[in-house]
Coordinates of N, CA and C in Angstrom, one line a residue:
M1 N 2.2 -78.5 -15.1 CA 2.1 -77.5 -14.1 C 1.7 -78.1 -12.8
P2 N 2.5 -78.0 -11.7 CA 2.1 -78.6 -10.5 C 0.9 -77.9 -9.8
K3 N 0.2 -78.7 -9.0 CA -0.9 -78.2 -8.2 C -0.3 -77.3 -7.1
L4 N -1.0 -76.1 -6.9 CA -0.6 -75.2 -5.8 C -1.5 -75.4 -4.6
I5 N -0.9 -75.5 -3.4 CA -1.6 -75.7 -2.2 C -1.2 -74.5 -1.3
L6 N -2.1 -73.7 -0.9 CA -1.8 -72.6 0.0 C -1.8 -73.1 1.4
S7 N -0.7 -73.0 2.1 CA -0.6 -73.4 3.5 C -1.1 -72.2 4.4
Q8 N -2.2 -72.4 5.1 CA -2.8 -71.4 5.8 C -2.8 -71.7 7.3
P9 N -2.2 -70.9 8.2 CA -2.1 -71.3 9.6 C -3.4 -70.8 10.4
S10 N -4.3 -70.2 9.7 CA -5.5 -69.6 10.4 C -6.7 -70.4 10.0
A11 N -7.6 -70.6 10.9 CA -8.9 -71.3 10.6 C -10.0 -70.2 10.5
D12 N -9.7 -69.0 10.2 CA -10.6 -67.9 10.0 C -11.5 -68.2 8.8
M13 N -12.8 -68.3 9.0 CA -13.6 -68.7 7.9 C -13.6 -67.7 6.7
D14 N -13.7 -66.4 7.0 CA -13.7 -65.4 6.0 C -12.4 -65.4 5.2
M15 N -11.3 -65.6 5.9 CA -10.0 -65.6 5.2 C -9.9 -66.8 4.3
M16 N -10.3 -68.0 4.9 CA -10.3 -69.2 4.1 C -11.1 -69.1 2.8
A17 N -12.3 -68.6 2.9 CA -13.2 -68.5 1.8 C -12.6 -67.4 0.8
A18 N -12.0 -66.4 1.3 CA -11.5 -65.3 0.4 C -10.4 -65.9 -0.5
F19 N -9.5 -66.7 0.1 CA -8.4 -67.3 -0.7 C -8.9 -68.2 -1.8
V20 N -9.9 -69.0 -1.4 CA -10.5 -69.9 -2.4 C -11.1 -69.2 -3.6
K21 N -11.9 -68.1 -3.2 CA -12.5 -67.3 -4.3 C -11.5 -66.5 -5.1
A22 N -10.3 -66.3 -4.5 CA -9.3 -65.6 -5.3 C -8.5 -66.6 -6.2
G23 N -8.9 -67.8 -6.2 CA -8.2 -68.8 -7.1 C -7.4 -69.9 -6.5
W24 N -7.3 -69.8 -5.2 CA -6.5 -70.9 -4.5 C -7.5 -72.0 -4.1
S25 N -7.7 -72.9 -5.0 CA -8.8 -73.9 -4.8 C -8.3 -75.0 -3.8
D26 N -7.0 -75.1 -3.5 CA -6.5 -76.0 -2.6 C -5.9 -75.3 -1.4
V27 N -6.4 -75.5 -0.2 CA -5.9 -74.8 1.0 C -5.6 -75.8 2.0
M28 N -4.4 -75.6 2.7 CA -4.0 -76.6 3.7 C -4.1 -75.9 5.1
L29 N -4.8 -76.5 6.1 CA -4.7 -76.0 7.4 C -3.7 -76.7 8.2
D30 N -2.7 -76.0 8.7 CA -1.5 -76.6 9.3 C -1.8 -76.7 10.8
L31 N -2.0 -77.9 11.3 CA -2.2 -78.1 12.7 C -0.9 -78.4 13.5
E32 N 0.2 -78.6 12.7 CA 1.5 -78.9 13.4 C 2.1 -77.6 13.8
H33 N 2.0 -76.6 13.0 CA 2.7 -75.3 13.3 C 1.8 -74.2 13.6
S34 N 0.7 -74.5 14.3 CA -0.2 -73.4 14.7 C -0.9 -73.8 16.0
L35 N -1.6 -72.8 16.6 CA -2.3 -73.1 17.9 C -3.7 -73.7 17.7
H36 N -4.1 -73.9 16.4 CA -5.4 -74.5 16.1 C -5.4 -76.0 16.4
G37 N -6.5 -76.5 16.7 CA -6.7 -77.9 17.0 C -7.8 -78.5 16.2
E38 N -8.2 -79.7 16.6 CA -9.3 -80.4 15.9 C -10.6 -79.6 15.9
A39 N -10.9 -78.9 16.9 CA -12.1 -78.2 17.0 C -12.2 -77.1 16.0
D40 N -11.1 -76.6 15.4 CA -11.1 -75.6 14.4 C -11.3 -76.1 13.0
V41 N -11.1 -77.4 12.9 CA -11.0 -78.0 11.5 C -12.4 -77.9 10.8
K42 N -13.5 -78.2 11.6 CA -14.8 -78.2 11.0 C -15.2 -76.8 10.4
R43 N -14.8 -75.8 11.2 CA -15.1 -74.4 10.7 C -14.3 -74.1 9.4
A44 N -13.1 -74.5 9.3 CA -12.3 -74.3 8.1 C -12.8 -75.1 7.0
L45 N -13.3 -76.4 7.3 CA -13.8 -77.2 6.2 C -15.1 -76.7 5.6
V46 N -16.0 -76.2 6.4 CA -17.2 -75.5 5.9 C -16.9 -74.4 5.1
A47 N -16.0 -73.5 5.5 CA -15.6 -72.3 4.7 C -15.1 -72.6 3.4
V48 N -14.1 -73.5 3.3 CA -13.4 -73.9 2.1 C -14.4 -74.6 1.1
E49 N -15.1 -75.6 1.6 CA -16.0 -76.3 0.7 C -17.1 -75.4 0.2
H50 N -17.6 -74.6 1.1 CA -18.7 -73.7 0.7 C -18.3 -72.7 -0.5
A51 N -17.0 -72.4 -0.4 CA -16.4 -71.5 -1.5 C -16.0 -72.3 -2.7
G52 N -16.1 -73.6 -2.7 CA -15.8 -74.4 -3.8 C -14.4 -75.0 -3.9
G53 N -13.7 -75.0 -2.7 CA -12.3 -75.5 -2.7 C -12.2 -76.8 -2.0
T54 N -10.9 -77.2 -1.8 CA -10.6 -78.5 -1.1 C -9.7 -78.1 0.1
L55 N -10.1 -78.7 1.2 CA -9.3 -78.5 2.4 C -8.4 -79.7 2.6
H56 N -7.1 -79.4 2.8 CA -6.1 -80.4 3.1 C -5.7 -80.1 4.6
V57 N -5.6 -81.1 5.4 CA -5.3 -80.9 6.8 C -3.9 -81.6 7.1
K58 N -3.0 -80.7 7.5 CA -1.7 -81.3 7.9 C -1.8 -81.5 9.4
M59 N -1.7 -82.8 9.8 CA -2.0 -83.2 11.2 C -0.9 -82.7 12.1
A60 N -1.3 -82.6 13.4 CA -0.3 -82.2 14.4 C 0.7 -83.2 14.7
D61 N 0.4 -84.5 14.4 CA 1.3 -85.6 14.7 C 0.8 -86.8 13.8
R62 N 1.3 -88.0 14.2 CA 1.0 -89.2 13.4 C 0.0 -90.1 14.0
D63 N -0.9 -89.5 14.8 CA -1.9 -90.3 15.6 C -3.0 -90.7 14.7
P64 N -3.2 -92.0 14.4 CA -4.2 -92.5 13.6 C -5.6 -92.2 14.1
D65 N -5.8 -92.2 15.4 CA -7.1 -91.9 16.0 C -7.5 -90.5 15.7
A66 N -6.6 -89.5 15.7 CA -6.9 -88.1 15.4 C -7.4 -88.0 14.0
C67 N -6.7 -88.7 13.1 CA -7.2 -88.8 11.7 C -8.6 -89.3 11.6
G68 N -8.9 -90.4 12.3 CA -10.2 -91.0 12.3 C -11.3 -90.0 12.8
R69 N -11.0 -89.2 13.8 CA -11.9 -88.3 14.3 C -12.2 -87.2 13.3
L70 N -11.2 -86.7 12.6 CA -11.4 -85.7 11.6 C -12.1 -86.2 10.3
F71 N -11.9 -87.5 10.1 CA -12.6 -88.2 9.0 C -14.1 -88.1 9.2
F72 N -14.5 -88.4 10.5 CA -15.9 -88.3 10.8 C -16.5 -86.9 10.7
Q73 N -15.6 -85.9 10.8 CA -16.1 -84.5 10.7 C -16.2 -84.1 9.2
G74 N -15.7 -84.9 8.3 CA -15.8 -84.7 6.9 C -14.5 -84.4 6.1
V75 N -13.4 -84.4 6.9 CA -12.1 -84.2 6.2 C -11.8 -85.4 5.3
R76 N -11.3 -85.2 4.1 CA -10.9 -86.3 3.2 C -9.5 -86.2 2.7
S77 N -8.8 -85.1 3.0 CA -7.4 -85.0 2.6 C -6.5 -84.8 3.8
F78 N -5.6 -85.7 4.1 CA -4.7 -85.7 5.2 C -3.2 -85.7 4.8
I79 N -2.4 -84.8 5.5 CA -1.0 -84.8 5.3 C -0.4 -85.2 6.6
I80 N 0.3 -86.3 6.7 CA 0.9 -86.8 7.9 C 2.4 -86.4 8.1
P81 N 2.7 -85.7 9.1 CA 4.1 -85.2 9.2 C 5.0 -86.2 9.8
Q82 N 6.3 -86.0 9.6 CA 7.4 -86.8 10.2 C 7.2 -88.3 10.0
V83 N 6.9 -88.7 8.8 CA 6.7 -90.1 8.5 C 8.1 -90.7 8.3
E84 N 8.5 -91.7 9.0 CA 9.8 -92.3 8.9 C 9.8 -93.7 8.3
D85 N 8.6 -94.3 8.2 CA 8.5 -95.6 7.7 C 7.1 -95.9 7.2
A86 N 7.0 -97.1 6.5 CA 5.7 -97.5 6.0 C 4.7 -97.8 7.1
A87 N 5.2 -98.3 8.2 CA 4.3 -98.7 9.3 C 3.4 -97.5 9.8
T88 N 4.1 -96.3 9.8 CA 3.4 -95.1 10.3 C 2.2 -94.8 9.4
I89 N 2.4 -94.8 8.1 CA 1.3 -94.4 7.2 C 0.3 -95.5 7.0
N90 N 0.8 -96.7 7.2 CA -0.1 -97.9 7.1 C -1.1 -97.8 8.3
A91 N -0.7 -97.4 9.5 CA -1.6 -97.4 10.6 C -2.7 -96.3 10.4
V92 N -2.3 -95.2 9.8 CA -3.3 -94.1 9.4 C -4.3 -94.7 8.4
H93 N -3.8 -95.3 7.3 CA -4.7 -95.8 6.3 C -5.6 -96.8 6.8
D94 N -5.2 -97.7 7.7 CA -6.0 -98.7 8.3 C -7.2 -98.1 9.1
E95 N -6.8 -97.0 9.8 CA -7.8 -96.3 10.7 C -8.9 -95.7 9.8
L96 N -8.4 -95.1 8.7 CA -9.4 -94.3 7.8 C -10.3 -95.2 7.0
T97 N -9.9 -96.5 6.8 CA -10.6 -97.3 5.9 C -11.4 -98.5 6.7
R98 N -11.4 -98.4 8.0 CA -12.0 -99.5 8.7 C -13.5 -99.4 8.9
Y99 N -14.1 -98.3 8.5 CA -15.5 -98.1 8.7 C -16.3 -98.4 7.4
D100 N -16.9 -99.6 7.3 CA -17.6 -100.0 6.1 C -18.7 -99.1 5.7
F101 N -19.3 -98.4 6.6 CA -20.5 -97.6 6.3 C -20.1 -96.2 5.8
L102 N -18.8 -95.9 5.8 CA -18.4 -94.6 5.3 C -17.7 -94.7 3.9
D103 N -17.9 -93.8 3.0 CA -17.3 -93.8 1.7 C -15.8 -93.4 1.8
T104 N -14.9 -94.3 1.5 CA -13.5 -93.9 1.7 C -12.8 -93.7 0.3
A105 N -13.6 -93.6 -0.8 CA -13.1 -93.5 -2.1 C -12.4 -92.1 -2.3
E106 N -12.9 -91.1 -1.6 CA -12.4 -89.8 -1.8 C -11.2 -89.4 -0.9
I107 N -10.7 -90.3 -0.1 CA -9.6 -90.1 0.8 C -8.3 -89.8 0.0
Q108 N -7.6 -88.7 0.3 CA -6.3 -88.4 -0.2 C -5.4 -88.4 1.0
L109 N -4.4 -89.3 1.0 CA -3.5 -89.5 2.1 C -2.0 -89.2 1.6
S110 N -1.4 -88.2 2.2 CA -0.1 -87.8 1.9 C 0.9 -88.0 3.0
A111 N 2.1 -88.5 2.8 CA 3.1 -88.6 3.8 C 4.2 -87.5 3.6
L112 N 4.6 -86.9 4.7 CA 5.6 -85.9 4.7 C 6.9 -86.5 5.2
V113 N 7.9 -86.7 4.4 CA 9.2 -87.2 4.8 C 10.2 -86.1 5.1
E114 N 10.9 -86.2 6.2 CA 11.6 -85.0 6.7 C 13.0 -85.3 7.2
S115 N 13.5 -86.5 6.9 CA 14.9 -86.9 7.3 C 15.5 -87.8 6.2
G116 N 16.8 -87.9 6.3 CA 17.6 -88.7 5.3 C 17.2 -90.1 5.4
A117 N 16.9 -90.6 6.6 CA 16.5 -92.0 6.7 C 15.1 -92.2 6.1
A118 N 14.2 -91.3 6.3 CA 12.9 -91.4 5.6 C 13.0 -91.4 4.1
V119 N 13.9 -90.5 3.6 CA 14.0 -90.5 2.1 C 14.5 -91.8 1.6
E120 N 15.4 -92.5 2.3 CA 15.9 -93.8 1.9 C 14.7 -94.8 1.9
R121 N 13.7 -94.6 2.7 CA 12.6 -95.5 2.8 C 11.4 -95.1 1.9
I122 N 11.6 -94.2 1.0 CA 10.5 -93.7 0.1 C 9.9 -94.9 -0.6
P123 N 10.7 -95.8 -1.2 CA 10.0 -96.9 -2.0 C 9.1 -97.7 -1.1
D124 N 9.5 -98.0 0.2 CA 8.6 -98.7 1.1 C 7.4 -97.9 1.5
I125 N 7.6 -96.6 1.7 CA 6.4 -95.8 2.1 C 5.4 -95.7 0.9
C126 N 6.0 -95.6 -0.3 CA 5.1 -95.5 -1.5 C 4.3 -96.7 -1.7
A127 N 4.8 -97.8 -1.2 CA 4.1 -99.1 -1.4 C 2.8 -99.3 -0.6
V128 N 2.6 -98.4 0.4 CA 1.4 -98.4 1.2 C 0.2 -98.3 0.4
Q129 N -0.8 -99.2 0.6 CA -2.0 -99.1 -0.1 C -2.8 -97.8 0.2
G130 N -3.3 -97.1 -0.8 CA -4.1 -95.9 -0.5 C -3.3 -94.6 -0.4
L131 N -2.0 -94.7 -0.4 CA -1.2 -93.5 -0.3 C -1.3 -92.7 -1.6
T132 N -1.6 -91.4 -1.5 CA -1.8 -90.6 -2.7 C -0.5 -89.8 -3.2
A133 N 0.2 -89.3 -2.2 CA 1.4 -88.4 -2.5 C 2.4 -88.5 -1.4
V134 N 3.6 -88.1 -1.7 CA 4.7 -88.0 -0.7 C 5.3 -86.6 -0.9
H135 N 5.3 -85.8 0.2 CA 5.9 -84.5 0.2 C 7.3 -84.6 1.0
V136 N 8.2 -83.7 0.5 CA 9.5 -83.7 1.2 C 9.5 -82.4 2.0
G137 N 9.8 -82.6 3.3 CA 10.0 -81.4 4.2 C 11.3 -80.8 4.1
L138 N 11.4 -79.7 3.3 CA 12.7 -79.2 2.9 C 13.6 -78.8 4.0
I139 N 13.1 -77.9 4.9 CA 14.0 -77.4 6.0 C 14.4 -78.5 6.9
D140 N 13.5 -79.4 7.4 CA 13.9 -80.4 8.3 C 14.9 -81.4 7.6
L141 N 14.6 -81.7 6.4 CA 15.6 -82.6 5.7 C 17.0 -82.0 5.6
A142 N 17.0 -80.7 5.3 CA 18.3 -80.0 5.2 C 19.0 -80.1 6.5
L143 N 18.3 -79.8 7.6 CA 19.0 -79.9 8.9 C 19.5 -81.3 9.2
D144 N 18.7 -82.3 8.9 CA 19.1 -83.7 9.1 C 20.3 -84.0 8.3
L145 N 20.5 -83.4 7.1 CA 21.6 -83.7 6.3 C 22.9 -82.9 6.7
G146 N 22.7 -82.0 7.7 CA 23.9 -81.3 8.2 C 24.0 -79.9 7.8
F147 N 23.0 -79.4 7.0 CA 23.0 -78.0 6.6 C 22.6 -77.1 7.8
E148 N 23.1 -75.9 7.9 CA 22.7 -74.9 8.9 C 21.5 -74.0 8.5
Y149 N 20.7 -73.7 9.4 CA 19.6 -72.8 9.2 C 19.9 -71.5 9.9
R150 N 20.2 -70.4 9.2 CA 20.6 -69.1 9.8 C 19.6 -68.0 9.2
G151 N 18.3 -68.4 9.2 CA 17.3 -67.4 8.6 C 17.0 -67.8 7.2
R152 N 15.8 -67.2 6.8 CA 15.3 -67.6 5.5 C 16.2 -67.1 4.3
A153 N 16.8 -65.9 4.5 CA 17.6 -65.3 3.4 C 18.8 -66.2 3.2
H154 N 19.5 -66.6 4.3 CA 20.6 -67.5 4.2 C 20.2 -68.8 3.6
F155 N 19.1 -69.4 4.0 CA 18.7 -70.7 3.6 C 18.4 -70.7 2.1
E156 N 17.9 -69.6 1.6 CA 17.6 -69.5 0.1 C 18.9 -69.7 -0.7
T157 N 20.1 -69.2 -0.1 CA 21.3 -69.3 -0.9 C 21.8 -70.7 -0.9
L158 N 21.3 -71.6 -0.2 CA 21.7 -73.0 -0.2 C 21.1 -73.8 -1.3
G159 N 20.2 -73.2 -2.1 CA 19.5 -73.9 -3.1 C 20.3 -74.8 -4.0
P160 N 21.5 -74.3 -4.6 CA 22.3 -75.1 -5.4 C 22.8 -76.4 -4.8
R161 N 23.1 -76.3 -3.5 CA 23.6 -77.5 -2.7 C 22.5 -78.4 -2.3
L162 N 21.3 -77.9 -2.0 CA 20.2 -78.7 -1.6 C 19.5 -79.3 -2.7
A163 N 19.4 -78.7 -3.8 CA 18.6 -79.2 -5.0 C 18.9 -80.6 -5.3
P164 N 20.1 -81.1 -5.4 CA 20.3 -82.5 -5.8 C 19.7 -83.5 -4.8
H165 N 19.7 -83.2 -3.5 CA 19.1 -84.1 -2.6 C 17.6 -84.0 -2.7
L166 N 17.0 -82.8 -2.9 CA 15.6 -82.7 -3.1 C 15.1 -83.4 -4.3
L167 N 15.8 -83.1 -5.4 CA 15.4 -83.7 -6.7 C 15.5 -85.2 -6.8
D168 N 16.5 -85.7 -6.1 CA 16.6 -87.2 -6.1 C 15.4 -87.8 -5.3
A169 N 15.0 -87.1 -4.2 CA 13.8 -87.6 -3.5 C 12.6 -87.5 -4.3
L170 N 12.4 -86.4 -5.0 CA 11.2 -86.2 -5.8 C 11.1 -87.2 -6.9
D171 N 12.2 -87.4 -7.6 CA 12.3 -88.4 -8.7 C 12.0 -89.8 -8.2
T172 N 12.4 -90.1 -7.0 CA 12.2 -91.5 -6.5 C 10.7 -91.6 -6.2
I173 N 10.0 -90.6 -5.7 CA 8.6 -90.6 -5.4 C 7.8 -90.9 -6.7
R174 N 8.2 -90.1 -7.7 CA 7.5 -90.3 -9.0 C 7.7 -91.6 -9.6
A175 N 8.9 -92.1 -9.5 CA 9.3 -93.4 -10.0 C 8.4 -94.5 -9.4
C176 N 8.0 -94.3 -8.1 CA 7.2 -95.2 -7.4 C 5.7 -95.0 -7.7
G177 N 5.4 -94.1 -8.6 CA 4.0 -93.9 -9.0 C 3.1 -93.0 -8.2
K178 N 3.8 -92.2 -7.3 CA 3.0 -91.3 -6.4 C 3.3 -89.9 -6.8
A179 N 2.4 -89.0 -6.5 CA 2.6 -87.6 -6.7 C 3.7 -87.1 -5.7
A180 N 4.5 -86.2 -6.2 CA 5.7 -85.7 -5.5 C 5.4 -84.2 -5.2
G181 N 5.7 -83.8 -3.9 CA 5.4 -82.4 -3.6 C 6.4 -81.9 -2.5
C182 N 6.5 -80.6 -2.4 CA 7.3 -79.9 -1.4 C 7.0 -78.5 -1.4
A183 N 7.5 -77.8 -0.4 CA 7.4 -76.3 -0.4 C 8.7 -75.8 -1.0
L184 N 8.5 -74.6 -1.7 CA 9.7 -74.0 -2.3 C 9.8 -72.6 -1.8
L185 N 11.0 -72.1 -1.5 CA 11.3 -70.8 -1.1 C 11.1 -69.8 -2.2
P186 N 10.6 -68.6 -2.0 CA 10.4 -67.7 -3.1 C 11.6 -67.5 -4.0
G187 N 12.8 -67.4 -3.5 CA 13.9 -67.2 -4.3 C 14.2 -68.4 -5.2
W188 N 13.6 -69.5 -5.0 CA 13.8 -70.7 -5.9 C 12.8 -70.8 -7.0
F189 N 11.7 -70.1 -7.0 CA 10.7 -70.3 -7.9 C 11.1 -70.1 -9.4
A190 N 12.0 -69.1 -9.6 CA 12.4 -68.7 -10.9 C 13.2 -69.8 -11.7
T191 N 13.9 -70.6 -10.9 CA 14.8 -71.6 -11.6 C 14.5 -73.0 -11.3
F192 N 13.7 -73.3 -10.4 CA 13.5 -74.7 -10.0 C 12.8 -75.5 -11.1
P193 N 13.2 -76.7 -11.4 CA 12.5 -77.5 -12.5 C 11.2 -78.0 -12.1
L194 N 10.2 -77.2 -12.3 CA 8.8 -77.5 -11.8 C 8.2 -78.7 -12.5
E195 N 8.8 -79.1 -13.6 CA 8.2 -80.3 -14.3 C 8.5 -81.6 -13.5
R196 N 9.4 -81.5 -12.5 CA 9.7 -82.6 -11.6 C 8.9 -82.6 -10.3
L197 N 7.8 -81.8 -10.3 CA 7.0 -81.6 -9.1 C 5.5 -81.8 -9.6
D198 N 4.7 -82.4 -8.7 CA 3.3 -82.5 -8.9 C 2.5 -81.5 -8.0
Q199 N 3.0 -81.2 -6.9 CA 2.4 -80.3 -5.9 C 3.4 -79.4 -5.3
V200 N 3.0 -78.1 -5.1 CA 3.9 -77.1 -4.5 C 3.1 -76.5 -3.3
T201 N 3.6 -76.6 -2.1 CA 3.0 -75.9 -1.0 C 3.5 -74.5 -0.9
V202 N 2.6 -73.6 -0.8 CA 3.1 -72.1 -0.7 C 2.6 -71.6 0.7
P203 N 3.5 -71.4 1.6 CA 3.2 -70.9 2.9 C 2.6 -69.5 2.8
L204 N 1.6 -69.2 3.6 CA 0.9 -67.9 3.5 C 1.9 -66.7 3.6
G205 N 2.9 -66.9 4.5 CA 3.9 -65.8 4.7 C 4.8 -65.6 3.5
D206 N 4.8 -66.5 2.6 CA 5.6 -66.4 1.3 C 4.8 -65.9 0.1
L207 N 3.5 -65.6 0.4 CA 2.6 -65.4 -0.7 C 3.1 -64.2 -1.6
L208 N 3.5 -63.1 -1.0 CA 3.9 -62.0 -1.8 C 5.2 -62.3 -2.6
G209 N 6.1 -63.0 -2.0 CA 7.3 -63.4 -2.8 C 7.0 -64.3 -3.9
F210 N 6.1 -65.2 -3.6 CA 5.7 -66.2 -4.6 C 5.0 -65.5 -5.8
A211 N 4.1 -64.6 -5.5 CA 3.4 -63.9 -6.5 C 4.3 -63.1 -7.4
H212 N 5.4 -62.5 -6.8 CA 6.3 -61.7 -7.5 C 7.1 -62.6 -8.5
A213 N 7.6 -63.7 -8.0 CA 8.3 -64.6 -8.8 C 7.5 -65.2 -10.0
A214 N 6.2 -65.5 -9.6 CA 5.3 -66.1 -10.7 C 5.1 -65.0 -11.7
A215 N 4.9 -63.8 -11.3 CA 4.6 -62.7 -12.3 C 5.8 -62.5 -13.2
V216 N 7.0 -62.5 -12.6 CA 8.2 -62.2 -13.4 C 8.4 -63.3 -14.4
K217 N 8.3 -64.6 -14.0 CA 8.6 -65.7 -14.9 C 7.4 -66.3 -15.6
G218 N 6.2 -65.9 -15.2 CA 5.0 -66.4 -15.9 C 4.9 -67.9 -15.8
R219 N 5.3 -68.5 -14.7 CA 5.4 -70.0 -14.6 C 4.2 -70.6 -14.0
F220 N 3.3 -69.8 -13.3 CA 2.1 -70.3 -12.7 C 0.9 -69.5 -13.2
T221 N -0.2 -70.2 -13.0 CA -1.4 -69.5 -13.5 C -2.2 -68.9 -12.3
Q222 N -1.9 -69.3 -11.1 CA -2.7 -68.8 -9.9 C -2.0 -67.6 -9.3

């Protein structure tokens, strides 16, 4: 059963705590696709940890210094977007581990690959010391491979054509010894081979569709 991570675009403390108490123990604050910034992270971190959950922060970009600042605030799980090569994730890892007086044992560092070129470099990216997981950015990868995006409903119909590319990437990540993750569209939940995933990101906007698919198929516990 893959770990479920709820992608939450809001840093509202009450909302964050409510989701954790409802069973979503892993919550991701998306700084890349929201108006929130570093100043909002501490508020979200307090809310999630006080409720007994884990906060994952998807960074706005690949800036190692930004990761370092959030590490000092208490963040321990980082998702780095648009990773194209090992050097990018190496720079972040070096920044997070250069402080001898801070405990780095709890750091979770995930790379998000979103292009065909990045997928080809997965073995090199996975070789970075301290990397915990690699996620595949489904929509950006599809666009890079030449698929068209004409709305969510249309995109869901591309599942049979996209699945081989996605599964190849996920299998490569696992073969390299790292956890493999991605977001899945609600229409895919019923048939996707979940045994080939370690982590599933569920956008807040898809929560109702996700819950319906899960209830129908009984494939998730949350």
